[in-house]
Short mmCIF file of C-alpha atoms in Angstrom, two decimals:
data_model
loop_
_atom_site.label_atom_id
_atom_site.label_comp_id
_atom_site.label_asym_id
_atom_site.label_seq_id
_atom_site.Cartn_x
_atom_site.Cartn_y
_atom_site.Cartn_z
CA ALA A 1 0.00 0.00 0.00
CA GLU A 2 2.82 2.38 0.87
CA ALA A 3 4.47 1.69 -2.48
CA ARG A 4 1.23 2.50 -4.30
CA VAL A 5 0.93 5.78 -2.38
CA LYS A 6 4.50 6.73 -3.27
CA GLU A 7 3.88 5.84 -6.91
CA ALA A 8 0.71 7.95 -6.96
CA GLU A 9 2.57 10.87 -5.36
CA ALA A 10 5.33 10.58 -7.96
CA GLN A 11 2.78 10.54 -10.79
CA LEU A 12 1.04 13.59 -9.33
CA ALA A 13 4.35 15.46 -9.03
CA ALA A 14 5.22 14.57 -12.63
CA ALA A 15 1.81 15.77 -13.81
CA ARG A 16 2.23 19.06 -11.98
CA GLU A 17 5.69 19.53 -13.43
CA ALA A 18 4.41 18.83 -16.95
CA ALA A 19 1.55 21.29 -16.49
CA ALA A 20 3.93 23.98 -15.26
CA ALA A 21 6.24 23.36 -18.20
CA ALA A 22 3.38 23.65 -20.67
CA GLU A 23 2.25 27.00 -19.27
CA GLN A 24 4.93 29.65 -19.75
CA PRO A 25 3.30 33.04 -19.05
CA LEU A 26 4.28 36.05 -21.14
CA HIS A 27 5.35 38.98 -18.95
CA ALA A 28 6.45 41.62 -21.48
CA VAL A 29 5.69 42.63 -25.07
CA ALA A 30 7.08 45.42 -27.24
CA PHE A 31 6.93 46.75 -30.80
CA SER A 32 9.89 48.10 -32.76
CA ALA A 33 9.06 51.45 -34.36
CA GLU A 34 11.69 51.03 -37.08
CA GLY A 35 12.45 47.36 -37.43
CA GLY A 36 8.95 45.99 -38.00
CA LEU A 37 9.40 43.56 -35.11
CA LEU A 38 7.25 42.30 -32.27
CA ALA A 39 9.01 40.90 -29.20
CA ALA A 40 7.63 38.89 -26.29
CA GLY A 41 9.40 37.59 -23.20
CA GLY A 42 8.23 35.42 -20.35
CA GLU A 43 8.60 32.62 -17.89
CA ASP A 44 10.68 30.41 -20.20
CA ARG A 45 13.53 33.01 -20.10
CA LEU A 46 13.38 33.45 -23.86
CA VAL A 47 12.64 36.44 -26.06
CA ARG A 48 10.70 35.47 -29.17
CA LEU A 49 10.50 37.73 -32.20
CA TRP A 50 8.03 37.98 -35.05
CA SER A 51 7.54 40.25 -38.03
CA SER A 52 4.82 42.71 -37.03
CA GLU A 53 3.83 42.95 -40.71
CA THR A 54 3.51 39.29 -41.67
CA GLY A 55 3.38 37.47 -38.34
CA ALA A 56 6.28 35.25 -39.41
CA ALA A 57 8.65 34.02 -36.70
CA VAL A 58 12.00 35.78 -36.92
CA ASP A 59 14.18 34.50 -34.11
CA THR A 60 14.41 33.27 -30.53
CA ILE A 61 17.10 34.68 -28.25
CA THR A 62 18.16 34.09 -24.68
CA GLY A 63 20.70 35.32 -22.21
CA HIS A 64 18.83 35.53 -18.94
CA ASN A 65 18.84 33.06 -16.08
CA ALA A 66 15.35 34.06 -14.95
CA PRO A 67 11.98 34.91 -16.53
CA VAL A 68 12.05 37.96 -18.81
CA HIS A 69 10.02 40.81 -17.31
CA GLY A 70 11.09 43.85 -19.34
CA LEU A 71 11.53 44.74 -23.02
CA ALA A 72 12.31 48.05 -24.72
CA PHE A 73 13.17 48.93 -28.32
CA ALA A 74 15.20 51.91 -29.54
CA GLY A 75 15.69 51.97 -33.27
CA LEU A 76 17.40 48.70 -34.12
CA ARG A 77 18.37 47.88 -30.54
CA LEU A 78 16.43 45.86 -27.98
CA ALA A 79 16.98 45.82 -24.22
CA THR A 80 15.74 42.91 -22.11
CA ALA A 81 15.51 42.59 -18.32
CA ALA A 82 14.91 39.87 -15.77
CA PRO A 83 14.98 39.19 -12.02
CA ASP A 84 18.50 37.75 -12.45
CA GLY A 85 19.87 41.27 -11.88
CA ALA A 86 20.84 41.88 -15.50
CA ALA A 87 19.77 43.96 -18.46
CA ILE A 88 20.99 42.84 -21.88
CA VAL A 89 21.27 45.02 -24.98
CA TRP A 90 20.94 43.41 -28.41
CA ASN A 91 21.41 44.65 -31.96
CA THR A 92 18.57 43.60 -34.27
CA SER A 93 20.05 44.33 -37.69
CA PRO A 94 21.45 43.11 -39.99
CA GLU A 95 21.25 40.07 -37.72
CA TRP A 96 20.53 39.50 -34.05
CA THR A 97 23.72 39.97 -32.05
CA TRP A 98 24.47 40.45 -28.36
CA ILE A 99 25.98 43.86 -27.60
CA ARG A 100 26.51 43.81 -23.84
CA THR A 101 25.18 42.65 -20.50
CA LEU A 102 24.60 45.26 -17.81
CA SER A 103 24.87 43.61 -14.40
CA PRO A 104 26.94 43.66 -11.20
CA SER A 105 29.43 41.32 -12.87
CA THR A 106 30.07 43.96 -15.56
CA GLY A 107 30.28 46.87 -13.13
CA VAL A 108 26.65 48.02 -13.24
CA MET A 109 25.30 47.69 -9.72
CA LEU A 110 21.64 46.90 -10.27
CA VAL A 111 19.98 46.02 -6.98
CA ASP A 112 18.36 42.60 -6.75
CA ARG A 113 16.14 42.28 -9.85
CA VAL A 114 15.66 44.42 -12.95
CA THR A 115 11.94 45.03 -13.28
CA ALA A 116 11.51 47.78 -15.88
CA LEU A 117 13.30 49.31 -18.88
CA ASP A 118 12.87 52.26 -21.22
CA PHE A 119 15.02 53.95 -23.85
CA SER A 120 15.08 57.73 -24.12
CA PRO A 121 13.36 59.05 -27.27
CA ASP A 122 16.68 59.47 -29.10
CA GLY A 123 17.96 56.07 -27.93
CA SER A 124 21.05 57.53 -26.25
CA LEU A 125 20.00 56.54 -22.71
CA LEU A 126 18.51 53.45 -21.12
CA ALA A 127 16.66 53.66 -17.80
CA ALA A 128 16.44 50.57 -15.62
CA GLY A 129 14.29 50.12 -12.53
CA SER A 130 15.12 47.67 -9.78
CA GLY A 131 15.10 47.42 -6.01
CA ASP A 132 15.19 45.36 -2.87
CA PRO A 133 11.58 44.52 -1.94
CA SER A 134 10.29 46.60 1.01
CA ARG A 135 13.68 48.27 1.38
CA SER A 136 14.64 50.32 -1.68
CA GLY A 137 13.68 51.26 -5.21
CA GLN A 138 16.57 52.05 -7.54
CA LEU A 139 16.71 53.92 -10.84
CA VAL A 140 19.80 53.71 -13.03
CA ILE A 141 20.31 55.68 -16.26
CA LEU A 142 22.82 53.99 -18.55
CA ASN A 143 24.61 54.68 -21.80
CA PRO A 144 23.68 51.60 -23.86
CA ALA A 145 26.50 52.27 -26.33
CA ASP A 146 29.28 51.59 -23.84
CA GLY A 147 27.47 50.26 -20.76
CA THR A 148 28.53 53.09 -18.45
CA VAL A 149 26.32 54.42 -15.68
CA VAL A 150 25.29 57.99 -16.45
CA ARG A 151 23.26 58.52 -13.29
CA GLU A 152 22.11 56.46 -10.34
CA LEU A 153 19.21 57.17 -7.99
CA PRO A 154 19.57 54.46 -5.33
CA ASP A 155 16.59 55.61 -3.25
CA ALA A 156 14.21 56.88 -5.91
CA HIS A 157 11.47 54.85 -4.23
CA SER A 158 11.15 53.14 -0.85
CA ASP A 159 10.21 49.84 -2.49
CA THR A 160 10.90 48.09 -5.79
CA VAL A 161 10.53 50.16 -8.97
CA LEU A 162 7.99 48.46 -11.25
CA GLY A 163 7.72 50.85 -14.21
CA VAL A 164 9.74 53.56 -15.97
CA GLU A 165 9.14 55.82 -18.97
CA PHE A 166 10.96 58.84 -20.38
CA SER A 167 8.87 61.89 -21.26
CA PRO A 168 8.33 62.40 -25.00
CA ASP A 169 11.04 65.10 -25.09
CA GLY A 170 13.42 63.06 -22.91
CA VAL A 171 13.71 65.82 -20.30
CA TYR A 172 12.05 63.81 -17.53
CA LEU A 173 11.92 60.22 -16.34
CA ALA A 174 8.74 58.93 -14.70
CA SER A 175 8.82 55.90 -12.44
CA CYS A 176 6.37 53.96 -10.31
CA GLY A 177 6.76 51.33 -7.66
CA ALA A 178 5.57 49.06 -4.93
CA ASP A 179 5.59 52.05 -2.56
CA LYS A 180 2.33 53.22 -4.26
CA PHE A 181 3.94 56.35 -5.72
CA VAL A 182 4.47 57.73 -9.21
CA LYS A 183 7.53 60.00 -9.29
CA VAL A 184 9.23 62.20 -11.88
CA PHE A 185 12.94 63.08 -12.04
CA GLU A 186 15.02 65.31 -14.30
CA THR A 187 16.94 63.15 -16.75
CA ALA A 188 19.99 65.44 -16.95
CA THR A 189 20.52 65.90 -13.20
CA GLY A 190 18.55 63.15 -11.49
CA SER A 191 16.82 65.82 -9.42
CA PHE A 192 13.44 64.94 -7.95
CA VAL A 193 10.64 66.93 -9.61
CA LYS A 194 7.30 65.69 -8.36
CA ALA A 195 5.47 62.81 -6.67
CA PHE A 196 1.93 61.68 -7.43
CA GLU A 197 0.09 59.97 -4.59
CA GLY A 198 -3.29 58.28 -4.78
CA HIS A 199 -2.89 54.58 -5.54
CA THR A 200 -3.69 52.27 -2.63
CA HIS A 201 -1.52 49.35 -3.79
CA HIS A 202 1.56 48.70 -5.93
CA VAL A 203 1.77 50.94 -9.00
CA LEU A 204 2.58 48.61 -11.90
CA GLY A 205 2.94 50.95 -14.88
CA VAL A 206 3.19 54.59 -15.95
CA SER A 207 2.94 56.34 -19.32
CA TRP A 208 3.19 59.89 -20.71
CA ARG A 209 0.78 61.46 -23.15
CA ALA A 210 2.53 62.62 -26.33
CA ASP A 211 2.34 66.29 -25.33
CA GLY A 212 4.10 65.60 -22.01
CA LYS A 213 1.35 67.30 -20.01
CA VAL A 214 -0.49 64.24 -18.71
CA LEU A 215 0.62 61.01 -17.03
CA ALA A 216 -1.44 57.87 -16.53
CA SER A 217 -0.62 55.06 -14.11
CA CYS A 218 -2.08 51.65 -13.33
CA GLY A 219 -1.97 49.54 -10.24
CA ALA A 220 -2.75 46.50 -8.18
CA ASP A 221 -5.63 48.51 -6.70
CA ASN A 222 -7.62 47.70 -9.87
CA ALA A 223 -7.51 51.30 -11.04
CA VAL A 224 -5.98 53.75 -13.50
CA LYS A 225 -5.06 57.23 -12.26
CA VAL A 226 -4.68 60.21 -14.60
CA TRP A 227 -2.39 63.05 -13.47
CA ASP A 228 -1.81 66.64 -14.54
CA PHE A 229 1.97 66.91 -14.73
CA THR A 230 2.14 70.69 -14.37
CA SER A 231 -0.05 70.99 -11.28
CA GLY A 232 0.70 67.57 -9.82
CA GLU A 233 -3.01 67.03 -9.25
CA GLN A 234 -5.00 63.90 -9.96
CA ARG A 235 -7.41 64.53 -12.84
CA THR A 236 -9.48 61.38 -12.60
CA THR A 237 -9.63 57.74 -11.55
CA ILE A 238 -10.76 55.13 -14.06
CA GLY A 239 -12.32 52.01 -12.55
CA GLY A 240 -14.27 49.03 -13.80
CA PHE A 241 -11.33 46.63 -13.75
CA GLY A 242 -11.94 43.20 -12.24
CA LYS A 243 -8.37 42.67 -11.05
CA GLU A 244 -5.03 44.46 -10.99
CA VAL A 245 -4.20 46.58 -14.02
CA THR A 246 -0.83 45.22 -15.10
CA SER A 247 0.33 47.57 -17.88
CA ILE A 248 -0.54 50.91 -19.44
CA GLN A 249 0.49 52.80 -22.57
CA PHE A 250 -0.77 55.93 -24.30
CA ILE A 251 -1.81 55.24 -27.88
CA ALA A 252 -0.19 57.37 -30.60
CA GLU A 253 -0.65 61.14 -30.26
CA GLY A 254 -4.00 61.37 -28.49
CA SER A 255 -5.68 60.79 -25.14
CA LEU A 256 -6.42 57.08 -25.52
CA ILE A 257 -4.69 54.51 -23.32
CA LEU A 258 -4.24 50.76 -23.68
CA THR A 259 -4.27 48.59 -20.56
CA SER A 260 -3.94 44.91 -19.71
CA CYS A 261 -5.63 43.41 -16.69
CA GLY A 262 -5.72 40.28 -14.59
CA ASP A 263 -9.41 39.85 -15.44
CA ARG A 264 -8.42 38.64 -18.96
CA LEU A 265 -9.34 41.86 -20.76
CA VAL A 266 -7.28 44.39 -22.67
CA ARG A 267 -9.07 47.74 -22.74
CA ARG A 268 -8.93 51.13 -24.43
CA HIS A 269 -10.01 54.21 -22.47
CA ASN A 270 -10.15 57.93 -23.12
CA VAL A 271 -8.37 59.70 -20.25
CA ASP A 272 -10.26 62.95 -20.89
CA ASN A 273 -13.60 61.47 -19.89
CA GLY A 274 -12.74 58.00 -18.55
CA GLN A 275 -14.85 56.28 -21.20
CA ASN A 276 -14.09 52.64 -21.99
CA THR A 277 -14.19 52.80 -25.80
CA VAL A 278 -13.07 49.29 -26.83
CA ASN A 279 -12.50 45.93 -25.13
CA TYR A 280 -10.08 43.51 -26.77
CA GLY A 281 -11.31 40.06 -25.84
CA GLY A 282 -10.19 36.50 -26.33
CA GLY A 283 -7.84 36.25 -23.39
CA ALA A 284 -8.21 32.98 -21.53
CA ASP A 285 -6.38 33.92 -18.35
CA PHE A 286 -4.53 36.67 -16.47
CA MET A 287 -3.06 39.26 -18.87
CA TYR A 288 0.35 40.67 -17.89
CA ALA A 289 1.35 43.04 -20.68
CA ALA A 290 0.04 44.95 -23.69
CA ALA A 291 1.68 47.15 -26.33
CA THR A 292 0.68 49.15 -29.37
CA THR A 293 2.38 50.14 -32.61
CA PRO A 294 3.51 53.79 -32.84
CA ASP A 295 0.50 54.64 -35.01
CA GLY A 296 -1.91 52.81 -32.70
CA LYS A 297 -3.27 50.62 -35.47
CA ILE A 298 -2.22 47.27 -33.99
CA HIS A 299 -2.40 46.15 -30.35
CA VAL A 300 -0.85 43.04 -28.84
CA ALA A 301 -1.02 41.42 -25.40
CA GLY A 302 0.23 38.36 -23.59
CA GLY A 303 -0.44 36.62 -20.31
CA GLN A 304 -0.67 33.48 -18.25
CA ASP A 305 -1.72 31.15 -21.08
CA SER A 306 1.45 31.87 -23.14
CA VAL A 307 -0.57 33.01 -26.19
CA LEU A 308 0.33 36.32 -27.82
CA ARG A 309 -2.86 37.94 -29.15
CA VAL A 310 -3.01 40.61 -31.85
CA TRP A 311 -5.95 42.94 -32.56
CA ASN A 312 -6.96 45.74 -34.88
CA GLY A 313 -6.53 48.76 -32.63
CA ASP A 314 -9.44 50.70 -34.10
CA ASN A 315 -12.28 48.21 -33.90
CA GLY A 316 -11.00 45.47 -31.59
CA GLN A 317 -11.14 42.74 -34.23
CA ALA A 318 -8.88 39.79 -33.44
CA LEU A 319 -6.27 39.43 -36.19
CA PHE A 320 -4.24 36.40 -35.15
CA ASN A 321 -2.72 34.55 -32.22
CA PHE A 322 0.84 33.39 -31.72
CA GLU A 323 0.61 30.05 -29.95
CA PRO A 324 3.50 28.88 -27.75
CA PRO A 325 5.81 26.40 -29.48
CA PRO A 326 5.41 22.73 -28.50
CA GLN A 327 9.05 22.52 -27.49
CA THR A 328 11.57 25.13 -26.43
CA PRO A 329 14.46 25.42 -28.89
CA PRO A 330 18.02 25.58 -27.56
CA PRO A 331 19.13 29.07 -28.64
CA ALA A 332 22.65 30.29 -28.03
CA GLN A 333 23.30 31.95 -24.67
CA ALA A 334 24.48 35.55 -24.57
CA ALA A 335 27.89 36.28 -23.14
CA ARG A 336 27.72 37.14 -19.44
#
């Protein structure tokens, strides 16, 4: 009887392991404005790339020792980040090549895990957010060309930084974190400019409107907050989300935002009046990340079920899905 129990326990453990292996959640997605590429990274530690025009698979790259949680494009370069304490910069053309790894082992002292990335509008700077949970939230501004640290803000937040985005003119850097704050710093000096308080749980994402006058943030309090940058005042709160709002991005030049949510939906709202204008359905589970093309015509999102979904941004029509591959290929590891 004891042998049968042990055999059953072993079979159950194997089944659980197989189920976990089959489900590789996608944590980050990004579009390339110039290269016509769509990138997605997730639990399997890989970054997969497709043509955003044809949907054809382009490449699979790796270099991280932990799930990929951050992606950012600048021209023909891509930065990736993970909780292994490293950010990696890649060149995407004429072929995919590793440029450099930014980590403590290469002289870049990123605290604990790298949780967020963004390139400045001209691509000359790379901001990375990290932090020691419940102890510190670090911002580091790097030169991606040579890997040097341009500026470090070790105590930008009192808890882990979870989102970063440069202002459209590159003058400011907005960040958000587990300390429930959205903050803005001067890019050139690192000087603190303003804090926005109102979320009641972790702030998971922040985005600037194209005119640089409005910020929007999303959080684990199931809400989106809209802020007036000049006055520092909260303009409105957008609700109606069933779970935490996991990502946020302004769409093109206007006042529309794209969000992903743990309730399976990707939504479009107008920040001027809070109206929910389109829902992008089809998600089967928790959605972690969404992104839009620079012109706002195509939206993409990924989540717990490993499927990357693509929609027409205007009318919400589903265009196609990228299903996870049946087996993980063995791509070459980046130099560390």
